Tab-separated table of C-alpha atoms in Angstrom:
chain	number	residue	atom	x	y	z
A	1	MET	CA	-44.521	-26.190	3.691
A	2	SER	CA	-46.534	-25.989	6.928
A	3	ARG	CA	-46.768	-22.714	8.618
A	4	ARG	CA	-47.159	-22.740	12.445
A	5	LYS	CA	-48.030	-19.844	14.787
A	6	ILE	CA	-45.740	-20.036	17.705
A	7	LEU	CA	-46.324	-18.259	21.106
A	8	LEU	CA	-43.010	-17.591	23.028
A	9	ILE	CA	-43.039	-16.590	26.660
A	10	VAL	CA	-40.102	-14.203	26.958
A	11	ALA	CA	-37.903	-12.807	29.911
A	12	TYR	CA	-35.755	-9.750	29.451
A	13	ASP	CA	-33.589	-7.418	31.490
A	14	GLY	CA	-34.835	-3.914	30.397
A	15	THR	CA	-31.756	-2.249	31.655
A	16	ASP	CA	-30.005	-1.976	28.266
A	17	PHE	CA	-32.962	-1.691	25.982
A	18	ASN	CA	-34.722	1.308	24.642
A	19	GLY	CA	-38.087	-0.289	25.295
A	20	TRP	CA	-39.869	-2.952	23.273
A	21	GLN	CA	-40.679	-1.224	20.067
A	22	ILE	CA	-38.382	-0.871	17.111
A	23	GLN	CA	-37.493	2.722	16.723
A	24	SER	CA	-35.429	4.621	14.291
A	25	ALA	CA	-32.467	4.483	16.814
A	26	GLY	CA	-31.585	2.495	19.991
A	27	ARG	CA	-31.532	-1.025	20.970
A	28	THR	CA	-35.054	-2.588	21.471
A	29	VAL	CA	-36.373	-5.870	22.466
A	30	GLN	CA	-38.435	-6.261	19.326
A	31	GLY	CA	-35.328	-5.317	17.373
A	32	VAL	CA	-32.984	-7.889	18.830
A	33	MET	CA	-35.705	-10.629	18.703
A	34	GLU	CA	-36.783	-9.954	15.051
A	35	SER	CA	-33.038	-9.772	14.203
A	36	GLY	CA	-32.243	-13.203	15.833
A	37	LEU	CA	-35.378	-14.909	14.464
A	38	SER	CA	-34.678	-13.611	10.996
A	39	ARG	CA	-31.264	-15.023	11.188
A	40	MET	CA	-32.747	-18.411	12.535
A	41	HIS	CA	-35.110	-18.506	9.650
A	42	GLY	CA	-32.914	-17.054	6.875
A	43	HIS	CA	-35.662	-14.546	5.868
A	44	HIS	CA	-37.339	-11.490	7.965
A	45	VAL	CA	-39.580	-12.465	10.676
A	46	ARG	CA	-42.024	-10.134	12.320
A	47	ILE	CA	-43.316	-10.635	15.889
A	48	GLN	CA	-46.287	-9.409	17.814
A	49	ALA	CA	-46.211	-8.831	21.651
A	50	ALA	CA	-48.896	-8.787	24.382
A	51	GLY	CA	-47.771	-5.304	25.327
A	52	ARG	CA	-45.061	-2.687	24.607
A	53	THR	CA	-43.065	-2.156	27.453
A	54	ASP	CA	-41.172	1.177	28.017
A	55	SER	CA	-37.556	1.832	28.174
A	56	GLY	CA	-35.954	0.206	31.153
A	57	VAL	CA	-39.001	-1.896	31.969
A	58	HIS	CA	-38.211	-5.675	32.435
A	59	ALA	CA	-40.352	-8.678	31.725
A	60	ASP	CA	-40.441	-12.125	33.051
A	61	GLY	CA	-43.661	-13.175	31.095
A	62	GLN	CA	-43.894	-11.189	28.086
A	63	CYS	CA	-45.909	-13.148	25.401
A	64	VAL	CA	-44.682	-12.947	21.789
A	65	THR	CA	-45.994	-14.629	18.731
A	66	LEU	CA	-44.542	-15.350	15.191
A	67	TYR	CA	-45.224	-17.619	12.177
A	68	THR	CA	-42.497	-20.078	11.371
A	69	ASP	CA	-41.861	-22.207	8.361
A	70	ILE	CA	-39.335	-24.254	10.234
A	71	ASP	CA	-40.791	-27.590	10.537
A	72	THR	CA	-37.953	-29.581	12.159
A	73	VAL	CA	-38.225	-28.036	15.698
A	74	PRO	CA	-41.119	-29.317	17.883
A	75	ALA	CA	-43.097	-26.251	19.234
A	76	ASP	CA	-42.114	-26.968	22.824
A	77	ARG	CA	-38.161	-27.031	21.766
A	78	PHE	CA	-38.683	-23.793	19.915
A	79	ALA	CA	-37.849	-21.644	22.748
A	80	VAL	CA	-34.386	-23.399	23.359
A	81	ALA	CA	-33.780	-23.224	19.546
A	82	ALA	CA	-34.371	-19.629	19.353
A	83	ASN	CA	-32.451	-18.658	22.372
A	84	SER	CA	-29.172	-19.251	20.573
A	85	TYR	CA	-30.168	-16.323	18.337
A	86	PHE	CA	-30.930	-14.054	21.190
A	87	PRO	CA	-28.535	-11.875	23.455
A	88	ARG	CA	-27.873	-12.689	26.929
A	89	ASP	CA	-30.457	-10.244	28.420
A	90	VAL	CA	-33.421	-11.542	26.452
A	91	LYS	CA	-34.574	-15.209	26.459
A	92	ALA	CA	-37.446	-17.339	25.565
A	93	VAL	CA	-38.576	-19.383	28.707
A	94	GLU	CA	-41.212	-21.498	26.967
A	95	SER	CA	-42.886	-22.020	23.637
A	96	ARG	CA	-45.892	-23.820	22.193
A	97	GLU	CA	-47.954	-23.780	19.162
A	98	VAL	CA	-51.277	-21.517	18.932
A	99	PRO	CA	-54.030	-21.455	16.457
A	100	SER	CA	-53.584	-18.759	13.936
A	101	SER	CA	-56.701	-16.899	15.436
A	102	PHE	CA	-54.527	-16.413	18.585
A	103	HIS	CA	-53.420	-12.898	18.920
A	104	ALA	CA	-50.728	-11.917	21.723
A	105	ARG	CA	-52.390	-8.665	22.435
A	106	TYR	CA	-56.116	-9.000	21.711
A	107	SER	CA	-56.637	-12.653	22.941
A	108	ALA	CA	-55.210	-11.657	26.418
A	109	LEU	CA	-57.686	-12.013	29.209
A	110	ALA	CA	-55.636	-10.584	31.881
A	111	ARG	CA	-52.088	-9.303	32.715
A	112	GLU	CA	-50.057	-9.161	35.832
A	113	TYR	CA	-47.431	-6.512	36.664
A	114	ARG	CA	-44.897	-6.497	39.416
A	115	TYR	CA	-43.132	-3.549	40.920
A	116	TYR	CA	-40.287	-4.043	43.329
A	117	LEU	CA	-39.355	-1.610	46.006
A	118	LEU	CA	-36.156	-1.762	48.085
A	119	PRO	CA	-36.736	0.073	51.407
A	120	SER	CA	-32.991	0.423	52.530
A	121	PRO	CA	-30.887	3.461	53.737
A	122	VAL	CA	-28.344	2.329	51.303
A	123	PRO	CA	-28.511	0.992	47.685
A	124	LEU	CA	-27.837	-2.707	47.422
A	125	PRO	CA	-25.729	-3.466	44.374
A	126	HIS	CA	-27.482	-6.774	43.492
A	127	HIS	CA	-30.883	-5.106	43.476
A	128	ARG	CA	-29.910	-1.942	41.722
A	129	ARG	CA	-31.047	-3.088	38.268
A	130	TYR	CA	-34.461	-4.562	39.326
A	131	SER	CA	-35.829	-2.297	42.090
A	132	LEU	CA	-36.607	1.197	43.121
A	133	GLN	CA	-34.576	2.136	46.265
A	134	LEU	CA	-36.632	3.955	49.061
A	135	ARG	CA	-34.443	5.435	51.811
A	136	THR	CA	-37.218	5.106	54.301
A	137	THR	CA	-39.393	2.108	54.853
A	138	PRO	CA	-43.011	2.796	53.833
A	139	GLU	CA	-46.020	1.745	56.097
A	140	VAL	CA	-47.072	-1.452	54.387
A	141	GLY	CA	-50.350	-1.426	56.035
A	142	ALA	CA	-51.336	1.873	54.425
A	143	LEU	CA	-49.889	0.816	50.951
A	144	ASN	CA	-52.258	-2.252	51.198
A	145	ARG	CA	-55.077	-0.080	52.159
A	146	MET	CA	-54.445	1.903	49.117
A	147	ALA	CA	-54.076	-1.013	46.793
A	148	GLY	CA	-57.326	-2.476	48.205
A	149	LEU	CA	-59.091	0.779	46.806
A	150	LEU	CA	-58.054	0.039	43.311
A	151	CYS	CA	-59.652	-3.264	43.284
A	152	GLY	CA	-62.776	-3.649	40.868
A	153	THR	CA	-63.927	-1.688	38.048
A	154	HIS	CA	-63.025	2.038	37.974
A	155	ASP	CA	-62.011	4.996	35.924
A	156	PHE	CA	-58.229	5.154	36.269
A	157	ALA	CA	-57.874	8.535	34.536
A	158	THR	CA	-55.742	9.771	37.419
A	159	PHE	CA	-53.048	7.279	36.379
A	160	ALA	CA	-53.321	7.641	32.659
A	161	ALA	CA	-50.015	9.028	31.094
A	162	ALA	CA	-50.455	12.557	29.555
A	163	ARG	CA	-49.764	11.228	26.162
A	164	ASP	CA	-51.884	8.236	26.501
A	165	THR	CA	-54.567	8.100	23.610
A	166	ALA	CA	-56.713	5.470	25.119
A	167	PRO	CA	-60.244	6.699	24.544
A	168	ASP	CA	-61.650	4.882	27.671
A	169	THR	CA	-59.751	4.950	30.939
A	170	VAL	CA	-62.070	2.394	32.681
A	171	ARG	CA	-60.425	-0.798	33.760
A	172	THR	CA	-61.018	-3.743	36.005
A	173	ILE	CA	-58.233	-4.594	38.480
A	174	TYR	CA	-58.724	-8.114	39.914
A	175	SER	CA	-56.098	-7.987	42.706
A	176	ALA	CA	-53.680	-5.608	43.956
A	177	ALA	CA	-51.456	-6.126	47.176
A	178	PHE	CA	-48.012	-5.600	48.646
A	179	PHE	CA	-45.688	-8.525	49.715
A	180	HIS	CA	-42.472	-8.861	51.483
A	181	GLN	CA	-39.905	-10.814	49.597
A	182	GLY	CA	-36.630	-10.828	51.403
A	183	PRO	CA	-35.263	-7.256	51.616
A	184	LEU	CA	-37.787	-6.372	48.769
A	185	LEU	CA	-41.374	-4.988	49.039
A	186	LEU	CA	-43.258	-6.350	46.018
A	187	PHE	CA	-46.480	-4.965	44.347
A	188	ARG	CA	-48.474	-7.444	42.316
A	189	VAL	CA	-51.453	-6.125	40.359
A	190	ARG	CA	-53.638	-8.068	38.105
A	191	ALA	CA	-56.251	-6.612	35.776
A	192	ASN	CA	-57.938	-6.974	32.395
A	193	GLY	CA	-55.831	-4.184	31.021
A	194	PHE	CA	-53.648	-1.247	31.966
A	195	LEU	CA	-53.256	2.179	30.729
A	196	TRP	CA	-49.965	3.415	29.524
A	197	LYS	CA	-47.489	3.735	32.471
A	198	MET	CA	-50.464	3.162	34.878
A	199	VAL	CA	-48.573	0.885	37.274
A	200	ARG	CA	-45.663	3.279	37.567
A	201	SER	CA	-48.210	6.256	38.164
A	202	ILE	CA	-50.059	4.248	40.690
A	203	ILE	CA	-46.839	3.366	42.680
A	204	GLY	CA	-45.574	7.162	42.328
A	205	THR	CA	-48.846	8.409	43.700
A	206	MET	CA	-48.958	5.930	46.577
A	207	LEU	CA	-45.325	6.898	47.638
A	208	HIS	CA	-46.452	10.630	47.014
A	209	CYS	CA	-49.240	10.185	49.617
A	210	LYS	CA	-46.685	9.044	52.442
A	211	GLY	CA	-49.111	6.836	54.096
A	212	ASP	CA	-52.216	9.097	53.724
A	213	VAL	CA	-54.815	6.691	52.568
A	214	GLU	CA	-57.728	9.373	52.275
A	215	ASP	CA	-55.349	11.657	50.323
A	216	PHE	CA	-54.773	8.789	47.790
A	217	ARG	CA	-58.609	7.890	47.638
A	218	ARG	CA	-59.276	11.556	46.807
A	219	ARG	CA	-56.675	11.714	44.065
A	220	PHE	CA	-57.784	8.319	42.600
A	221	HIS	CA	-61.517	9.249	42.700
A	222	SER	CA	-60.895	12.692	41.212
A	223	ALA	CA	-60.083	10.881	37.855
A	224	GLN	CA	-57.814	13.972	36.952
A	225	ARG	CA	-54.430	13.283	35.732
A	226	GLU	CA	-53.115	16.453	37.645
A	227	GLU	CA	-53.812	14.777	40.981
A	228	ALA	CA	-51.258	11.892	40.186
A	229	GLY	CA	-47.840	11.904	41.998
A	230	PRO	CA	-44.635	11.652	39.944
A	231	THR	CA	-44.348	8.491	37.756
A	232	ALA	CA	-42.302	6.022	39.514
A	233	PRO	CA	-39.086	4.893	37.529
A	234	ALA	CA	-39.119	1.979	35.133
A	235	VAL	CA	-36.239	0.172	36.938
A	236	GLY	CA	-38.642	-1.658	39.422
A	237	LEU	CA	-41.319	-2.727	36.808
A	238	PHE	CA	-41.858	-6.158	35.402
A	239	LEU	CA	-44.404	-7.569	33.052
A	240	HIS	CA	-45.042	-10.790	35.009
A	241	ARG	CA	-47.585	-12.587	33.207
A	242	VAL	CA	-50.204	-12.630	30.490
A	243	GLU	CA	-53.250	-14.861	30.728
A	244	TYR	CA	-55.254	-16.422	27.823
A	245	ASP	CA	-58.078	-18.728	27.528
A	246	MET	CA	-56.009	-21.698	26.447
A	247	ASN	CA	-59.121	-24.000	26.121
A	248	GLY	CA	-58.531	-25.847	23.008
A	249	VAL	CA	-55.273	-24.411	22.378
B	1	MET	CA	-7.280	14.788	66.159
B	2	SER	CA	-9.099	11.573	67.139
B	3	ARG	CA	-8.584	8.420	64.880
B	4	ARG	CA	-11.190	5.809	64.744
B	5	LYS	CA	-11.327	2.338	63.292
B	6	ILE	CA	-14.421	1.764	61.308
B	7	LEU	CA	-15.888	-1.428	60.283
B	8	LEU	CA	-17.915	-1.451	56.909
B	9	ILE	CA	-20.092	-4.343	55.944
B	10	VAL	CA	-20.020	-4.054	52.149
B	11	ALA	CA	-21.966	-5.600	49.147
B	12	TYR	CA	-20.639	-5.671	45.707
B	13	ASP	CA	-21.657	-7.025	42.277
B	14	GLY	CA	-18.511	-8.790	41.169
B	15	THR	CA	-19.380	-8.967	37.534
B	16	ASP	CA	-17.386	-5.862	36.408
B	17	PHE	CA	-14.505	-6.403	38.780
B	18	ASN	CA	-11.203	-8.095	38.425
B	19	GLY	CA	-11.516	-9.390	41.948
B	20	TRP	CA	-10.900	-7.873	45.302
B	21	GLN	CA	-7.209	-7.093	45.418
B	22	ILE	CA	-5.421	-4.002	43.780
B	23	GLN	CA	-3.453	-5.234	40.719
B	24	SER	CA	-1.183	-3.739	38.230
B	25	ALA	CA	-4.191	-3.562	35.799
B	26	GLY	CA	-7.991	-3.986	35.886
B	27	ARG	CA	-10.757	-2.562	38.065
B	28	THR	CA	-10.734	-4.055	41.543
B	29	VAL	CA	-13.179	-3.604	44.522
B	30	GLN	CA	-10.322	-2.680	46.793
B	31	GLY	CA	-9.173	-0.183	44.164
B	32	VAL	CA	-12.427	1.558	43.851
B	33	MET	CA	-13.053	1.445	47.553
B	34	GLU	CA	-9.654	2.926	48.502
B	35	SER	CA	-9.920	5.567	45.723
B	36	GLY	CA	-13.425	6.516	46.947
B	37	LEU	CA	-12.324	6.834	50.646
B	38	SER	CA	-9.192	8.711	49.704
B	39	ARG	CA	-11.316	11.414	47.966
B	40	MET	CA	-13.522	11.481	50.948
B	41	HIS	CA	-10.640	11.916	53.293
B	42	GLY	CA	-8.449	14.176	51.103
B	43	HIS	CA	-5.436	11.799	51.560
B	44	HIS	CA	-4.744	8.130	50.855
B	45	VAL	CA	-6.806	5.672	52.807
B	46	ARG	CA	-5.786	2.094	53.061
B	47	ILE	CA	-8.266	-0.779	53.791
B	48	GLN	CA	-8.308	-4.392	55.003
B	49	ALA	CA	-10.948	-6.993	54.054
B	50	ALA	CA	-11.946	-10.104	55.817
B	51	GLY	CA	-11.304	-12.123	52.642
B	52	ARG	CA	-9.990	-11.416	49.027
B	53	THR	CA	-12.626	-12.547	46.642
B	54	ASP	CA	-11.737	-13.583	43.147
B	55	SER	CA	-12.620	-12.169	39.898
B	56	GLY	CA	-16.521	-12.243	39.268
B	57	VAL	CA	-17.169	-13.302	42.926
B	58	HIS	CA	-20.013	-11.328	44.639
B	59	ALA	CA	-20.237	-10.175	48.260
B	60	ASP	CA	-23.208	-9.207	50.389
B	61	GLY	CA	-21.262	-9.217	53.586
B	62	GLN	CA	-17.699	-8.530	53.015
B	63	CYS	CA	-16.035	-6.877	55.993
B	64	VAL	CA	-13.649	-4.067	55.447
B	65	THR	CA	-11.841	-1.800	58.037
B	66	LEU	CA	-10.191	1.574	57.719
B	67	TYR	CA	-8.885	4.226	60.030
B	68	THR	CA	-10.735	7.582	59.746
B	69	ASP	CA	-9.671	11.084	61.047
B	70	ILE	CA	-13.105	12.424	59.928
B	71	ASP	CA	-14.831	13.146	63.499
B	72	THR	CA	-17.869	14.771	61.974
B	73	VAL	CA	-19.617	11.642	61.051
B	74	PRO	CA	-20.985	9.256	63.644
B	75	ALA	CA	-19.901	5.786	63.161
B	76	ASP	CA	-23.156	4.334	62.297
B	77	ARG	CA	-23.730	7.046	59.526
B	78	PHE	CA	-20.337	6.255	58.004
B	79	ALA	CA	-21.646	3.824	55.431
B	80	VAL	CA	-23.962	6.337	54.042
B	81	ALA	CA	-21.383	9.061	53.846
B	82	ALA	CA	-18.966	6.813	52.143
B	83	ASN	CA	-21.308	5.502	49.647
B	84	SER	CA	-21.529	8.776	47.664
B	85	TYR	CA	-17.739	8.077	46.774
B	86	PHE	CA	-18.404	4.489	45.701
B	87	PRO	CA	-19.732	3.433	42.370
B	88	ARG	CA	-23.070	1.731	41.879
B	89	ASP	CA	-21.868	-1.748	42.169
B	90	VAL	CA	-20.154	-1.485	45.392
B	91	LYS	CA	-21.883	-0.157	48.461
B	92	ALA	CA	-21.556	-0.191	52.335
B	93	VAL	CA	-24.513	-1.525	54.042
B	94	GLU	CA	-23.697	-0.854	57.551
B	95	SER	CA	-20.848	0.888	59.517
B	96	ARG	CA	-19.685	0.807	63.222
B	97	GLU	CA	-16.490	1.655	65.194
B	98	VAL	CA	-14.403	-1.081	66.405
B	99	PRO	CA	-11.270	-1.254	68.682
B	100	SER	CA	-7.912	-0.925	66.975
B	101	SER	CA	-7.251	-4.419	67.940
B	102	PHE	CA	-9.949	-5.646	65.638
B	103	HIS	CA	-8.718	-7.228	62.540
B	104	ALA	CA	-11.110	-7.786	59.712
B	105	ARG	CA	-9.346	-10.903	58.514
B	106	TYR	CA	-7.755	-12.431	61.912
B	107	SER	CA	-10.500	-11.520	64.308
B	108	ALA	CA	-13.178	-13.694	62.193
B	109	LEU	CA	-14.466	-16.454	63.766
B	110	ALA	CA	-16.573	-17.780	60.911
B	111	ARG	CA	-17.578	-16.991	57.371
B	112	GLU	CA	-20.559	-17.894	55.282
B	113	TYR	CA	-20.415	-18.284	51.634
B	114	ARG	CA	-23.566	-18.841	49.412
B	115	TYR	CA	-23.527	-20.422	45.924
B	116	TYR	CA	-26.592	-19.964	43.703
B	117	LEU	CA	-27.537	-22.574	41.004
B	118	LEU	CA	-30.357	-21.936	38.490
B	119	PRO	CA	-31.645	-25.434	37.327
B	120	SER	CA	-33.359	-24.295	34.103
B	121	PRO	CA	-33.467	-25.371	30.481
B	122	VAL	CA	-33.073	-21.770	29.518
B	123	PRO	CA	-30.953	-19.048	31.031
B	124	LEU	CA	-33.007	-16.378	32.844
B	125	PRO	CA	-31.932	-12.975	32.024
B	126	HIS	CA	-32.545	-11.558	35.489
B	127	HIS	CA	-30.359	-14.401	37.089
B	128	ARG	CA	-27.572	-14.393	34.679
B	129	ARG	CA	-25.269	-12.292	36.708
B	130	TYR	CA	-25.767	-13.943	39.965
B	131	SER	CA	-26.225	-17.796	39.490
B	132	LEU	CA	-24.824	-20.740	37.591
B	133	GLN	CA	-27.343	-22.094	35.020
B	134	LEU	CA	-27.894	-26.011	35.045
B	135	ARG	CA	-29.714	-27.308	32.015
B	136	THR	CA	-30.772	-30.270	34.051
B	137	THR	CA	-32.235	-30.365	37.633
B	138	PRO	CA	-29.827	-31.971	39.939
B	139	GLU	CA	-31.330	-34.284	42.740
B	140	VAL	CA	-31.311	-32.127	45.738
B	141	GLY	CA	-31.603	-35.219	48.080
B	142	ALA	CA	-28.139	-36.267	46.837
B	143	LEU	CA	-26.671	-33.017	46.970
B	144	ASN	CA	-27.682	-32.590	50.503
B	145	ARG	CA	-26.297	-36.109	51.536
B	146	MET	CA	-22.861	-34.793	49.985
B	147	ALA	CA	-23.145	-31.622	51.855
B	148	GLY	CA	-23.768	-33.374	55.081
B	149	LEU	CA	-20.355	-35.305	54.634
B	150	LEU	CA	-18.587	-32.036	54.519
B	151	CYS	CA	-19.795	-30.937	58.153
B	152	GLY	CA	-17.223	-31.340	60.874
B	153	THR	CA	-13.448	-31.074	61.002
B	154	HIS	CA	-11.730	-32.644	57.929
B	155	ASP	CA	-8.790	-32.305	55.653
B	156	PHE	CA	-10.333	-30.502	52.547
B	157	ALA	CA	-7.093	-30.896	50.442
B	158	THR	CA	-9.426	-32.207	47.586
B	159	PHE	CA	-10.895	-28.751	47.149
B	160	ALA	CA	-7.665	-26.744	47.671
B	161	ALA	CA	-6.816	-24.887	44.433
B	162	ALA	CA	-3.548	-25.958	42.944
B	163	ARG	CA	-1.756	-22.669	43.563
B	164	ASP	CA	-3.114	-22.497	47.259
B	165	THR	CA	-0.131	-22.054	49.556
B	166	ALA	CA	-1.998	-22.786	52.832
B	167	PRO	CA	0.171	-25.113	54.879
B	168	ASP	CA	-2.824	-26.788	56.489
B	169	THR	CA	-5.766	-27.920	54.703
B	170	VAL	CA	-7.878	-28.799	57.644
B	171	ARG	CA	-11.022	-26.747	58.353
B	172	THR	CA	-14.147	-27.020	60.310
B	173	ILE	CA	-17.495	-26.763	58.465
B	174	TYR	CA	-20.230	-25.858	60.869
B	175	SER	CA	-23.093	-26.151	58.510
B	176	ALA	CA	-23.672	-26.955	54.673
B	177	ALA	CA	-26.917	-27.406	53.064
B	178	PHE	CA	-29.038	-26.762	49.727
B	179	PHE	CA	-32.185	-24.736	49.947
B	180	HIS	CA	-34.775	-24.014	47.264
B	181	GLN	CA	-35.375	-20.225	46.731
B	182	GLY	CA	-37.808	-19.331	43.970
B	183	PRO	CA	-36.118	-20.783	40.791
B	184	LEU	CA	-32.929	-20.967	42.356
B	185	LEU	CA	-31.053	-23.600	44.388
B	186	LEU	CA	-28.836	-22.125	47.057
B	187	PHE	CA	-25.946	-23.804	48.721
B	188	ARG	CA	-25.185	-22.278	52.297
B	189	VAL	CA	-21.772	-23.044	53.732
B	190	ARG	CA	-20.425	-21.796	57.073
B	191	ALA	CA	-16.974	-22.575	58.476
B	192	ASN	CA	-14.313	-21.431	60.524
B	193	GLY	CA	-12.233	-20.699	57.429
B	194	PHE	CA	-12.158	-21.704	53.650
B	195	LEU	CA	-9.289	-22.630	51.507
B	196	TRP	CA	-8.707	-20.621	48.119
B	197	LYS	CA	-11.529	-21.523	45.748
B	198	MET	CA	-12.692	-24.276	48.210
B	199	VAL	CA	-16.520	-23.419	47.593
B	200	ARG	CA	-16.296	-23.430	44.054
B	201	SER	CA	-14.389	-26.576	44.066
B	202	ILE	CA	-16.915	-28.235	46.262
B	203	ILE	CA	-19.790	-27.287	44.039
B	204	GLY	CA	-17.865	-28.459	40.891
B	205	THR	CA	-17.088	-31.736	42.413
B	206	MET	CA	-20.552	-32.319	43.664
B	207	LEU	CA	-21.960	-31.639	40.165
B	208	HIS	CA	-19.330	-33.726	38.680
B	209	CYS	CA	-20.532	-36.713	40.723
B	210	LYS	CA	-24.116	-36.495	39.328
B	211	GLY	CA	-25.822	-37.739	42.236
B	212	ASP	CA	-23.404	-40.454	43.158
B	213	VAL	CA	-22.870	-39.729	46.742
B	214	GLU	CA	-20.306	-42.613	47.358
B	215	ASP	CA	-18.318	-41.228	44.514
B	216	PHE	CA	-18.173	-37.858	46.184
B	217	ARG	CA	-17.339	-39.398	49.511
B	218	ARG	CA	-14.351	-41.119	47.920
B	219	ARG	CA	-13.008	-38.063	46.353
B	220	PHE	CA	-13.407	-35.993	49.569
B	221	HIS	CA	-11.838	-38.568	51.683
B	222	SER	CA	-8.974	-39.099	49.169
B	223	ALA	CA	-7.707	-35.615	50.144
B	224	GLN	CA	-6.043	-35.470	46.690
B	225	ARG	CA	-6.473	-32.567	44.463
B	226	GLU	CA	-6.489	-34.582	41.324
B	227	GLU	CA	-9.885	-36.102	42.616
B	228	ALA	CA	-11.653	-32.652	42.402
B	229	GLY	CA	-14.058	-32.006	39.660
B	230	PRO	CA	-13.820	-28.796	37.551
B	231	THR	CA	-13.936	-25.680	39.728
B	232	ALA	CA	-17.457	-24.075	39.346
B	233	PRO	CA	-17.635	-20.507	37.875
B	234	ALA	CA	-17.391	-17.469	39.997
B	235	VAL	CA	-20.782	-16.012	38.914
B	236	GLY	CA	-22.797	-17.958	41.529
B	237	LEU	CA	-20.687	-17.366	44.608
B	238	PHE	CA	-21.306	-14.819	47.192
B	239	LEU	CA	-19.242	-13.907	50.437
B	240	HIS	CA	-22.472	-13.712	52.595
B	241	ARG	CA	-21.316	-13.118	56.097
B	242	VAL	CA	-18.242	-12.828	58.501
B	243	GLU	CA	-18.928	-13.500	61.955
B	244	TYR	CA	-16.876	-11.845	64.884
B	245	ASP	CA	-16.789	-11.937	68.606
B	246	MET	CA	-18.468	-8.572	69.254
B	247	ASN	CA	-18.534	-8.790	72.864
B	248	GLY	CA	-17.394	-5.422	74.128
B	249	VAL	CA	-17.118	-4.044	70.820
């Protein structure tokens, strides 16, 4: 029996999940996906993800791999077949076969996260699950100057969560900028990797600096965790895309 | 004590409501709004809406009036003050004072509804509450030719719900067209008024005709309810805007 490695690109609404990783208690994305895939296969199936998103964090481009012994479903139809085993708030968007050497986490070259802000004096019901409401409108020019400081290879220790165990806090940010999208203000950030809660810490610190770009620069360059502002809530954060070198895949 | 008439522009997520109108059972938008406003005022408050949306229908521009005897809140701050008495899925976006002759329903000159389609082989979790998924991509050129037929003053009896008691099924559609918006296909329709379930019946009939514009024309011009396609689900429909003559208001 042939055994193929399948890559699923997965979207989920993090609102009703206790994060990605299976835990002793609580509904997790990994939990409902492994349970669905196990029912589909008739035996236990384990999956690997590009990154473990925290409780409440969303994804529209999480990457997940599994081995399948089902040989009746073409790789590009696997997403649709698997979706009937997944709940409404997690769905595979796309599927393809990858070589067994492919690793969802370690083969990743870059990741993009997005964070949605809703500058509005009142909360808007249709955006409440997917954005952070700001009662006042931040100055986008200042936010973009702060974002510009992040680009390049830097020590991001300021934005490393206290519990993070990463030995090395140097990362390379390829691009970081704010965009208007309807009533929303969208932060797009693409890097070779991210520290735990780094995007939420960046957003929290930017908002904490209230338009003072020099204050943000000082806090960032201090590389001291104590200089970070409060971590922004999970509600606005999306794992948007994971990039791989797909030559020959 | 002064008594002002306040107009609230209201957004709600219709998913968890049994429609607008208070009923013997079930959670309704009118119910939670009157209950919140009554707590705010310390006595029972009744409201009037521009239109009664059905179960599951959303709004981002419903218009609602009430009389208030609270004279400590400026009219333009009333929305924010009232919002603390409303649940997360219904919020006032804006407020202003209107003359007592203003009527949320009868003073309306035009209304705009929007219907969101999601042409996608797989359902997307973040759009599941606010759009109708179509497994195949409809031909937008044909949809727009159908939409063009609707514009002007016509008998819309084909799209009148069976239980509708409106004596007159003639309405004037000012504009009707489809627009791409990210992964969504958005139908915007603006008219002097709408029959009950008219927008959902139009969408259902358009999709039923599968790109055959002549078939749609024949069904529309027949002015026979039996010629309508299945009514499209509520999930994609938004009451977007109600227009009033605000001269002197």
